[in-house]
Short mmCIF file of C-alpha atoms and ligand atoms in Angstrom, two decimals:
data_model
loop_
_atom_site.label_atom_id
_atom_site.label_comp_id
_atom_site.label_asym_id
_atom_site.label_seq_id
_atom_site.Cartn_x
_atom_site.Cartn_y
_atom_site.Cartn_z
CA MET A 1 2.76 15.88 10.84
CA ASN A 2 -0.22 14.40 9.02
CA PHE A 3 0.19 10.71 8.42
CA LYS A 4 -1.88 8.49 6.16
CA ARG A 5 -2.32 5.94 8.95
CA ASN A 6 -1.56 5.84 12.67
CA ILE A 7 -0.77 2.35 13.86
CA ILE A 8 -0.01 1.04 17.33
CA ILE A 9 2.28 -1.99 17.33
CA THR A 10 2.32 -3.57 20.80
CA GLY A 11 5.37 -5.52 21.95
CA GLY A 12 7.50 -3.76 19.36
CA ALA A 13 10.62 -3.93 21.52
CA GLY A 14 10.48 -7.73 21.65
CA PHE A 15 11.81 -10.27 19.20
CA ILE A 16 9.15 -10.47 16.46
CA GLY A 17 7.71 -7.04 17.26
CA SER A 18 11.03 -5.32 16.56
CA HIS A 19 11.17 -6.87 13.09
CA VAL A 20 7.58 -5.80 12.41
CA VAL A 21 8.23 -2.24 13.63
CA ARG A 22 11.40 -1.98 11.52
CA LEU A 23 9.61 -3.25 8.40
CA PHE A 24 6.65 -0.86 8.80
CA VAL A 25 8.76 2.20 9.71
CA ARG A 26 11.03 1.70 6.70
CA LYS A 27 8.48 0.53 4.15
CA TYR A 28 5.73 3.03 5.00
CA PRO A 29 7.16 6.50 5.71
CA GLU A 30 3.60 7.75 5.24
CA TYR A 31 2.45 5.79 8.33
CA HIS A 32 3.03 6.82 11.93
CA ILE A 33 4.18 3.75 13.87
CA ILE A 34 3.64 3.91 17.62
CA ASN A 35 5.51 1.18 19.45
CA LEU A 36 3.71 0.49 22.73
CA ASP A 37 5.83 -1.70 24.97
CA LEU A 38 6.26 -2.09 28.72
CA LEU A 39 9.92 -3.13 28.35
CA THR A 40 9.66 -6.24 30.47
CA TYR A 41 12.74 -8.47 30.67
CA ALA A 42 11.97 -9.44 27.02
CA GLY A 43 11.69 -5.90 25.68
CA ASN A 44 14.87 -4.21 24.53
CA LEU A 45 15.13 -0.86 22.76
CA ALA A 46 18.56 -1.89 21.47
CA ASN A 47 16.59 -4.06 19.02
CA LEU A 48 15.46 -0.85 17.29
CA LYS A 49 18.57 1.35 17.45
CA ASP A 50 18.70 1.69 13.67
CA ILE A 51 15.24 3.25 13.35
CA GLU A 52 14.75 5.03 16.68
CA ASN A 53 15.21 8.50 15.18
CA GLU A 54 12.96 8.06 12.16
CA PRO A 55 10.31 10.83 11.95
CA ASN A 56 7.45 8.33 11.57
CA TYR A 57 8.37 6.36 14.70
CA THR A 58 7.30 6.94 18.32
CA PHE A 59 8.09 4.76 21.31
CA VAL A 60 5.72 4.74 24.28
CA LYS A 61 6.56 2.80 27.43
CA ALA A 62 3.21 1.56 28.70
CA ASP A 63 1.38 -1.50 29.92
CA ILE A 64 -1.30 -2.94 27.62
CA CYS A 65 -3.28 -3.76 30.78
CA ASP A 66 -3.50 -0.03 31.56
CA PHE A 67 -6.80 0.72 29.80
CA ASP A 68 -6.78 4.49 30.49
CA THR A 69 -3.33 4.99 29.01
CA VAL A 70 -4.11 2.88 25.94
CA TYR A 71 -7.40 4.72 25.37
CA ALA A 72 -5.71 8.13 25.74
CA LEU A 73 -3.00 7.09 23.28
CA MET A 74 -5.58 6.06 20.72
CA GLN A 75 -7.30 9.44 21.02
CA GLU A 76 -4.05 11.42 20.99
CA HIS A 77 -2.70 9.74 17.86
CA LYS A 78 -6.04 9.03 16.12
CA VAL A 79 -5.08 5.41 15.87
CA ASP A 80 -6.76 3.44 13.08
CA GLY A 81 -4.85 0.18 13.29
CA ILE A 82 -3.47 -2.08 16.01
CA ILE A 83 -1.01 -4.90 15.45
CA HIS A 84 -0.90 -6.71 18.76
CA LEU A 85 2.21 -8.71 19.63
CA ALA A 86 2.81 -7.81 23.29
CA ALA A 87 2.67 -10.94 25.40
CA GLU A 88 4.48 -13.11 27.85
CA SER A 89 5.91 -15.60 25.37
CA HIS A 90 8.06 -18.25 27.04
CA VAL A 91 6.45 -21.61 27.88
CA ASP A 92 8.90 -22.48 30.68
CA ARG A 93 8.18 -19.20 32.46
CA SER A 94 4.43 -19.83 32.15
CA ILE A 95 4.83 -23.13 33.97
CA LYS A 96 6.43 -21.30 36.90
CA ASP A 97 4.25 -18.19 36.89
CA PRO A 98 0.88 -18.67 35.15
CA PHE A 99 -0.72 -15.55 36.71
CA THR A 100 1.54 -13.15 34.83
CA PHE A 101 0.61 -14.91 31.59
CA ALA A 102 -3.12 -14.61 32.26
CA ARG A 103 -2.73 -10.96 33.22
CA THR A 104 -0.74 -9.84 30.19
CA ASN A 105 -2.01 -12.17 27.50
CA VAL A 106 -5.68 -12.26 28.45
CA MET A 107 -6.43 -9.06 30.40
CA GLY A 108 -3.94 -7.05 28.33
CA THR A 109 -5.58 -8.12 25.09
CA LEU A 110 -9.02 -7.38 26.52
CA SER A 111 -7.92 -3.92 27.62
CA LEU A 112 -6.64 -3.15 24.10
CA LEU A 113 -9.82 -4.49 22.50
CA GLN A 114 -12.05 -2.43 24.75
CA ALA A 115 -9.98 0.75 24.25
CA ALA A 116 -10.10 0.28 20.46
CA LYS A 117 -13.82 -0.46 20.50
CA LEU A 118 -14.75 2.58 22.60
CA TYR A 119 -12.48 4.93 20.67
CA TRP A 120 -13.52 3.73 17.21
CA GLU A 121 -17.21 3.68 18.10
CA SER A 122 -16.91 7.33 19.17
CA LEU A 123 -15.88 8.38 15.65
CA PRO A 124 -18.40 9.28 12.92
CA GLU A 125 -17.06 6.58 10.59
CA LYS A 126 -16.87 4.04 13.49
CA PHE A 127 -15.11 0.80 12.42
CA GLU A 128 -14.73 1.87 8.76
CA GLY A 129 -11.06 1.62 7.72
CA LYS A 130 -9.99 0.26 11.10
CA ARG A 131 -8.16 -2.96 11.87
CA PHE A 132 -7.33 -4.91 15.03
CA TYR A 133 -4.78 -7.56 14.13
CA HIS A 134 -3.93 -10.09 16.83
CA ILE A 135 -0.74 -12.17 16.56
CA SER A 136 -1.16 -15.65 17.97
CA THR A 137 0.61 -18.97 17.97
CA ASP A 138 0.23 -22.50 16.64
CA GLU A 139 0.49 -23.76 20.24
CA VAL A 140 -3.22 -23.02 20.80
CA TYR A 141 -4.05 -26.02 18.58
CA GLY A 142 -2.36 -28.42 20.99
CA ALA A 143 0.07 -31.13 19.95
CA LEU A 144 0.31 -33.48 16.98
CA GLU A 145 1.64 -37.02 17.07
CA LEU A 146 4.73 -38.35 15.38
CA THR A 147 3.07 -40.62 12.83
CA HIS A 148 3.95 -41.65 9.31
CA PRO A 149 2.53 -43.73 6.48
CA GLU A 150 3.02 -47.49 6.54
CA GLY A 151 6.54 -48.56 5.72
CA ILE A 152 8.07 -45.09 5.49
CA GLU A 153 10.24 -43.78 8.25
CA PRO A 154 9.89 -40.11 9.06
CA PRO A 155 10.88 -37.61 7.91
CA PHE A 156 8.99 -38.30 4.70
CA THR A 157 7.94 -36.22 1.74
CA THR A 158 4.32 -35.23 1.68
CA THR A 159 1.97 -33.26 -0.53
CA ALA A 160 -0.48 -32.52 2.26
CA SER A 161 -0.41 -28.84 1.42
CA SER A 162 -0.26 -26.61 -1.60
CA SER A 163 3.49 -26.32 -1.18
CA GLU A 164 4.96 -28.89 -3.53
CA HIS A 165 6.86 -31.18 -1.21
CA HIS A 166 8.10 -30.80 2.27
CA LEU A 167 9.48 -32.93 5.02
CA ALA A 168 7.02 -33.83 7.71
CA TYR A 169 6.97 -35.95 10.84
CA GLY A 170 3.31 -36.89 10.58
CA LYS A 171 0.18 -36.94 8.46
CA ASP A 172 -1.69 -34.33 10.48
CA PHE A 173 -1.25 -30.59 10.38
CA PHE A 174 -2.75 -27.62 12.16
CA TYR A 175 -5.37 -25.97 9.92
CA GLU A 176 -7.29 -22.76 10.56
CA ASP A 177 -10.31 -24.80 11.71
CA THR A 178 -8.38 -27.21 13.95
CA PRO A 179 -10.12 -27.09 17.36
CA TYR A 180 -8.21 -25.32 20.12
CA ASN A 181 -6.57 -27.64 22.64
CA PRO A 182 -3.87 -25.71 24.53
CA HIS A 183 -1.73 -27.50 27.11
CA SER A 184 0.60 -24.98 28.73
CA PRO A 185 -0.43 -21.92 30.75
CA TYR A 186 1.17 -19.87 27.94
CA SER A 187 -0.90 -21.44 25.17
CA ALA A 188 -4.04 -21.46 27.35
CA ALA A 189 -3.66 -17.71 27.86
CA LYS A 190 -3.00 -17.12 24.14
CA ALA A 191 -6.05 -19.26 23.26
CA SER A 192 -8.18 -17.22 25.62
CA SER A 193 -7.00 -13.97 24.06
CA ASP A 194 -7.77 -15.31 20.57
CA HIS A 195 -11.33 -16.10 21.71
CA PHE A 196 -11.75 -12.57 23.05
CA VAL A 197 -10.58 -11.08 19.75
CA ARG A 198 -13.06 -13.18 17.77
CA ALA A 199 -15.80 -12.40 20.30
CA PHE A 200 -15.25 -8.67 19.70
CA HIS A 201 -15.84 -9.23 16.01
CA ASP A 202 -18.89 -11.41 16.49
CA THR A 203 -20.46 -9.25 19.21
CA TYR A 204 -19.55 -5.68 18.24
CA GLY A 205 -18.52 -5.99 14.58
CA MET A 206 -14.91 -5.04 15.36
CA PRO A 207 -12.74 -5.56 12.24
CA THR A 208 -10.39 -8.17 13.65
CA ILE A 209 -7.92 -10.64 12.17
CA VAL A 210 -6.06 -13.43 13.96
CA THR A 211 -2.97 -15.24 12.72
CA ASN A 212 -1.37 -18.33 14.23
CA CYS A 213 2.30 -18.75 13.51
CA SER A 214 4.83 -21.51 14.13
CA ASN A 215 8.23 -21.15 15.88
CA ASN A 216 10.21 -18.12 14.75
CA TYR A 217 13.99 -17.82 14.72
CA GLY A 218 16.42 -15.07 13.77
CA PRO A 219 18.22 -12.01 15.20
CA TYR A 220 17.10 -10.28 18.43
CA GLN A 221 15.44 -13.33 20.02
CA PHE A 222 15.77 -13.42 23.79
CA PRO A 223 18.31 -16.11 24.72
CA GLU A 224 15.92 -18.18 26.78
CA LYS A 225 14.48 -19.71 23.59
CA LEU A 226 16.11 -22.78 22.09
CA ILE A 227 18.08 -21.34 19.18
CA PRO A 228 19.73 -18.23 20.71
CA LEU A 229 20.24 -20.02 24.04
CA PHE A 230 22.08 -22.87 22.39
CA ILE A 231 24.18 -20.64 20.11
CA ASN A 232 25.26 -18.65 23.16
CA ASN A 233 25.96 -21.76 25.22
CA ILE A 234 28.01 -23.39 22.44
CA ARG A 235 30.11 -20.26 22.15
CA HIS A 236 30.75 -20.21 25.90
CA ARG A 237 31.16 -24.01 26.17
CA LYS A 238 28.18 -24.30 28.51
CA PRO A 239 25.96 -27.43 28.63
CA LEU A 240 23.10 -27.63 26.11
CA PRO A 241 20.02 -28.71 28.11
CA VAL A 242 17.99 -30.95 25.77
CA TYR A 243 14.54 -31.62 27.22
CA GLY A 244 13.52 -35.29 27.31
CA LYS A 245 14.91 -37.24 24.37
CA GLY A 246 15.14 -34.26 22.02
CA GLU A 247 12.52 -35.95 19.81
CA ASN A 248 9.97 -33.11 19.90
CA VAL A 249 9.27 -31.50 16.56
CA ARG A 250 8.87 -27.79 15.86
CA ASP A 251 8.12 -26.03 12.58
CA TRP A 252 10.60 -23.17 12.10
CA LEU A 253 10.13 -19.90 10.25
CA TYR A 254 12.65 -17.09 9.76
CA VAL A 255 11.35 -14.06 11.68
CA GLU A 256 11.51 -11.66 8.71
CA ASP A 257 9.23 -13.99 6.77
CA HIS A 258 6.73 -13.75 9.63
CA ALA A 259 7.01 -9.95 9.56
CA ARG A 260 6.37 -9.96 5.78
CA ALA A 261 3.30 -12.13 6.32
CA ILE A 262 2.02 -9.71 8.99
CA ASP A 263 2.45 -6.78 6.59
CA LEU A 264 0.55 -8.62 3.84
CA ILE A 265 -2.26 -9.77 6.11
CA PHE A 266 -2.64 -6.38 7.81
CA HIS A 267 -3.19 -4.80 4.39
CA LYS A 268 -4.86 -7.56 2.37
CA GLY A 269 -6.31 -10.06 4.84
CA GLU A 270 -10.08 -10.49 5.13
CA VAL A 271 -11.70 -9.18 8.29
CA ALA A 272 -12.78 -11.93 10.72
CA GLU A 273 -10.50 -14.45 9.03
CA THR A 274 -7.78 -16.57 10.57
CA TYR A 275 -4.55 -17.31 8.71
CA ASN A 276 -1.96 -19.89 9.69
CA ILE A 277 1.65 -18.88 9.08
CA GLY A 278 4.44 -21.45 8.86
CA GLY A 279 7.34 -22.55 6.73
CA PHE A 280 6.57 -26.26 6.18
CA ASN A 281 9.87 -26.77 7.92
CA GLU A 282 9.73 -29.41 10.64
CA TRP A 283 12.75 -30.35 12.69
CA LYS A 284 13.32 -32.64 15.65
CA ASN A 285 15.02 -30.63 18.39
CA ILE A 286 18.04 -32.90 18.47
CA ASP A 287 18.60 -32.52 14.72
CA ILE A 288 18.38 -28.74 14.91
CA ILE A 289 20.81 -28.78 17.82
CA LYS A 290 23.31 -30.74 15.71
CA VAL A 291 22.95 -28.19 12.90
CA LEU A 292 23.59 -25.39 15.41
CA ILE A 293 26.68 -27.15 16.77
CA ALA A 294 28.06 -27.76 13.29
CA THR A 295 27.43 -24.16 12.23
CA VAL A 296 28.83 -22.50 15.35
CA ASP A 297 31.90 -24.79 15.38
CA ARG A 298 32.60 -24.08 11.70
CA LEU A 299 32.20 -20.31 12.09
CA LEU A 300 34.38 -20.24 15.22
CA GLY A 301 37.04 -22.35 13.52
CA ASN A 302 36.61 -25.24 15.97
CA GLU A 303 37.24 -28.81 14.93
CA GLU A 304 34.17 -30.51 13.42
CA GLY A 305 31.97 -31.93 16.19
CA ALA A 306 34.01 -30.21 18.93
CA SER A 307 30.89 -29.08 20.80
CA LEU A 308 28.85 -32.28 20.55
CA ASP A 309 29.99 -33.15 24.08
CA LEU A 310 27.94 -30.20 25.39
CA ILE A 311 24.65 -32.00 24.65
CA THR A 312 23.09 -32.76 28.03
CA TYR A 313 19.76 -34.57 28.30
CA VAL A 314 17.71 -33.06 31.15
CA THR A 315 14.28 -33.57 32.70
CA ASP A 316 11.55 -32.98 30.16
CA ARG A 317 9.40 -29.83 30.14
CA ALA A 318 6.10 -30.51 31.96
CA GLY A 319 3.32 -31.14 29.44
CA HIS A 320 5.84 -30.87 26.58
CA ASP A 321 3.92 -30.81 23.26
CA MET A 322 5.33 -33.45 20.92
CA ARG A 323 4.89 -31.92 17.49
CA TYR A 324 3.73 -28.68 15.92
CA ALA A 325 3.17 -28.48 12.17
CA ILE A 326 1.35 -25.62 10.52
CA ASP A 327 -0.43 -25.86 7.20
CA SER A 328 -0.08 -22.36 5.76
CA SER A 329 -1.53 -23.18 2.34
CA LYS A 330 -4.53 -20.84 2.85
CA LEU A 331 -2.16 -17.86 3.20
CA GLN A 332 -0.11 -19.02 0.22
CA ARG A 333 -3.19 -19.62 -1.93
CA GLU A 334 -5.26 -16.55 -1.00
CA LEU A 335 -2.61 -13.88 -0.45
CA GLY A 336 0.39 -15.28 -2.33
CA TRP A 337 2.76 -15.33 0.66
CA GLU A 338 5.59 -17.80 0.88
CA PRO A 339 8.74 -18.07 2.99
CA SER A 340 11.74 -16.48 1.30
CA LEU A 341 14.56 -18.34 3.04
CA GLN A 342 15.62 -21.97 3.06
CA PHE A 343 16.24 -23.14 6.62
CA GLU A 344 19.98 -23.74 6.11
CA GLU A 345 20.34 -20.19 4.81
CA GLY A 346 18.30 -18.78 7.71
CA ILE A 347 20.28 -20.67 10.34
CA GLU A 348 23.60 -19.56 8.85
CA LYS A 349 22.43 -15.91 8.92
CA THR A 350 21.12 -16.31 12.46
CA VAL A 351 24.24 -17.93 13.89
CA ARG A 352 26.44 -15.32 12.22
CA TRP A 353 24.27 -12.55 13.66
CA TYR A 354 24.58 -13.81 17.26
CA LEU A 355 28.32 -14.36 16.90
CA ASP A 356 28.77 -10.86 15.42
CA ASN A 357 26.57 -9.20 18.06
CA GLU A 358 28.26 -10.34 21.21
CA GLU A 359 27.62 -7.00 22.90
CA TRP A 360 23.85 -7.27 22.35
CA LEU A 361 23.89 -10.74 23.91
CA GLU A 362 26.15 -9.76 26.77
CA ASN A 363 23.95 -6.81 27.70
CA ILE A 364 21.03 -9.16 28.13
CA THR A 365 22.81 -12.10 29.62
CA SER A 366 23.86 -10.26 32.74
CA GLY A 367 21.88 -9.40 35.88
CA ASP A 368 18.34 -10.77 35.93
CA TYR A 369 18.99 -13.17 33.11
CA GLU A 370 21.79 -14.87 35.05
CA ARG A 371 19.48 -15.37 38.01
CA TYR A 372 16.70 -16.71 35.79
CA TYR A 373 19.06 -19.04 34.00
CA GLU A 374 20.56 -20.42 37.19
CA GLU A 375 17.12 -21.03 38.68
CA MET A 376 15.74 -22.60 35.52
CA TYR A 377 18.58 -24.97 34.81
CA SER A 378 20.32 -25.72 38.09
CA LYS A 379 17.44 -27.98 39.17
CA ARG A 380 17.22 -30.00 35.96
P1 NAD B 401 8.95 -11.50 23.19
O1 NAD B 401 8.80 -12.13 24.52
O2 NAD B 401 10.29 -11.47 22.54
O3 NAD B 401 8.44 -9.99 23.25
C1 NAD B 401 7.28 -9.62 23.93
C2 NAD B 401 7.25 -8.10 24.03
O4 NAD B 401 6.04 -7.72 24.69
C3 NAD B 401 8.41 -7.50 24.84
O5 NAD B 401 8.96 -6.39 24.16
C4 NAD B 401 7.75 -7.08 26.14
O6 NAD B 401 8.39 -5.96 26.75
C5 NAD B 401 6.35 -6.74 25.67
N1 NAD B 401 5.36 -6.84 26.76
C6 NAD B 401 5.19 -7.87 27.63
N2 NAD B 401 4.20 -7.58 28.49
C7 NAD B 401 3.73 -6.35 28.15
C8 NAD B 401 2.71 -5.51 28.66
N3 NAD B 401 1.97 -5.86 29.71
N4 NAD B 401 2.48 -4.32 28.05
C9 NAD B 401 3.23 -3.92 26.98
N5 NAD B 401 4.22 -4.67 26.47
C10 NAD B 401 4.47 -5.87 27.05
O7 NAD B 401 7.87 -12.21 22.27
P2 NAD B 401 7.98 -12.71 20.75
O8 NAD B 401 8.63 -14.02 20.71
O9 NAD B 401 8.49 -11.60 19.92
O10 NAD B 401 6.42 -12.93 20.44
C11 NAD B 401 5.61 -11.84 20.05
C12 NAD B 401 4.19 -12.33 19.83
O11 NAD B 401 4.18 -13.34 18.83
C13 NAD B 401 3.56 -12.95 21.08
O12 NAD B 401 2.22 -12.58 21.12
C14 NAD B 401 3.70 -14.46 20.84
O13 NAD B 401 2.67 -15.16 21.48
C15 NAD B 401 3.57 -14.53 19.34
N6 NAD B 401 4.27 -15.65 18.69
C16 NAD B 401 5.59 -15.89 18.95
C17 NAD B 401 6.24 -16.92 18.26
C18 NAD B 401 7.71 -17.20 18.49
O14 NAD B 401 8.21 -18.19 17.95
N7 NAD B 401 8.44 -16.40 19.22
C19 NAD B 401 5.55 -17.70 17.34
C20 NAD B 401 4.18 -17.42 17.11
C21 NAD B 401 3.57 -16.39 17.79
O1 DAU B 402 5.19 -22.50 18.22
C1 DAU B 402 5.25 -21.13 18.47
C2 DAU B 402 5.84 -20.88 19.84
O2 DAU B 402 7.23 -21.17 19.73
C3 DAU B 402 5.63 -19.47 20.35
O3 DAU B 402 4.26 -19.25 20.52
C4 DAU B 402 6.36 -19.25 21.69
O4 DAU B 402 6.24 -17.91 22.09
C5 DAU B 402 7.82 -19.58 21.47
O5 DAU B 402 8.51 -19.47 22.70
C6 DAU B 402 7.99 -21.00 20.91
O6 DAU B 402 7.63 -22.00 21.89
P1 DAU B 402 8.49 -23.33 22.11
O7 DAU B 402 8.23 -23.82 23.46
O8 DAU B 402 8.32 -24.27 20.97
O9 DAU B 402 9.99 -22.70 21.96
P2 DAU B 402 11.32 -22.92 22.81
O10 DAU B 402 12.40 -22.21 22.08
O11 DAU B 402 11.14 -22.65 24.26
O12 DAU B 402 11.57 -24.50 22.66
C7 DAU B 402 11.70 -25.12 21.40
C8 DAU B 402 11.83 -26.61 21.63
O13 DAU B 402 13.09 -26.87 22.25
C9 DAU B 402 10.78 -27.19 22.57
O14 DAU B 402 10.45 -28.50 22.14
C10 DAU B 402 11.49 -27.25 23.92
C11 DAU B 402 12.93 -27.51 23.53
N1 DAU B 402 13.95 -26.92 24.44
C12 DAU B 402 13.86 -25.61 24.74
C13 DAU B 402 14.78 -25.00 25.57
C14 DAU B 402 14.66 -23.54 25.92
C15 DAU B 402 14.99 -27.70 24.94
O15 DAU B 402 15.08 -28.92 24.62
N2 DAU B 402 15.89 -27.12 25.77
C16 DAU B 402 15.84 -25.80 26.11
O16 DAU B 402 16.70 -25.33 26.88
#
């Protein structure tokens, strides 16, 4: 079949990647979407059951670090676009096993860049019409402090961005030109990969784009991350391990809004630009946990507050970043993107999804996951 575009999406069997693959496969039947994923513990083809038989979708199990395979795939499918999400993504795992993070996130990205460069340079039109889009994180910018204007207790209303008013836990935000200052092995590896992507533009003229997004939540997230882990634990009346005092702040975005931003930026973003993506939606962990408890209890028909006793304060994460807050006004101003869901709406949808998809959760939360979970939490 002759497609208008042939696009590799890496990490398409993971959390965010599966939403991006689904959106592209459904919205662009004229594109061939090649999902390149190694299916590590975080990759799950059940995330894509609903589109697996679509004629414009191909799954390839491969390692992004395997240069020869990636290069051959690019030739075979005449790939003209790469949307790169494959990564090791969990901070706690990076603290235990930094090598794997350097291998996948740094060397894997470099292998993709080099394969794309060599393949595209071999074509008569070279980089014309090509795009290498790298998905990164706000964590590369480091951590912000919890600060607030004189006399006003956070959260307070601010107009620091183009979005009219939003709640914030400080005056500072991450902007596209905020200097990199990563603290965890995960964010250090992501920062390194971002530098390589930009270096390929500056050195070889590769048409690259980088975006840095805040915390995502929604269906199909691996239950090692705060929101799905806590929903699952509340349902099974397991302790909720709150790191430190639960005061850390994260800026939450519904995953489908991230996928919509990726679609927009892939098509309309300026080459060599960076765009921050975030929902202007800051929450202290402990407040989000209380919302989760209230929502799960209500949906399960439990008495109000029945699961509050599960909150268990545990040893803090090493090097735990205090606050992340993305200023996404450039993306809003230049490309007209904005989040579609209010947080309350997104959380309700998310909790319902995990409660309705018990089988999906149970398939993951057996075997290796059990061992990981025991090891991770028994010592805290
Ligand atoms: P995830 O851990 O859910 O999925 C990662 C996917 O990459 C999995 O399908 C896994 O099998 C695949 N993968 C891992 N190593 C691979 C390799 N060597 N070769 C091929 N595939 C491999 O991750 P996620 O949360 O969906 O994050 C996706 C991307 O978005 C990552 O690059 C992450 O840094 C970035 N990001 C995530 C968030 C978030 O809140 N989750 C926020 C901003 C940016
Ligand atoms: O900001 C974007 C990043 O968000 C992404 O780049 C990462 O891939 C993604 O994992 C996420 O990183 P965080 O470390 O912020 O997410 P996590 O869900 O692990 O933790 C969210 C907050 O909750 C953080 O402050 C740590 C805390 N936490 C987490 C877990 C798993 C707990 O208090 N207890 C827990 O058990």
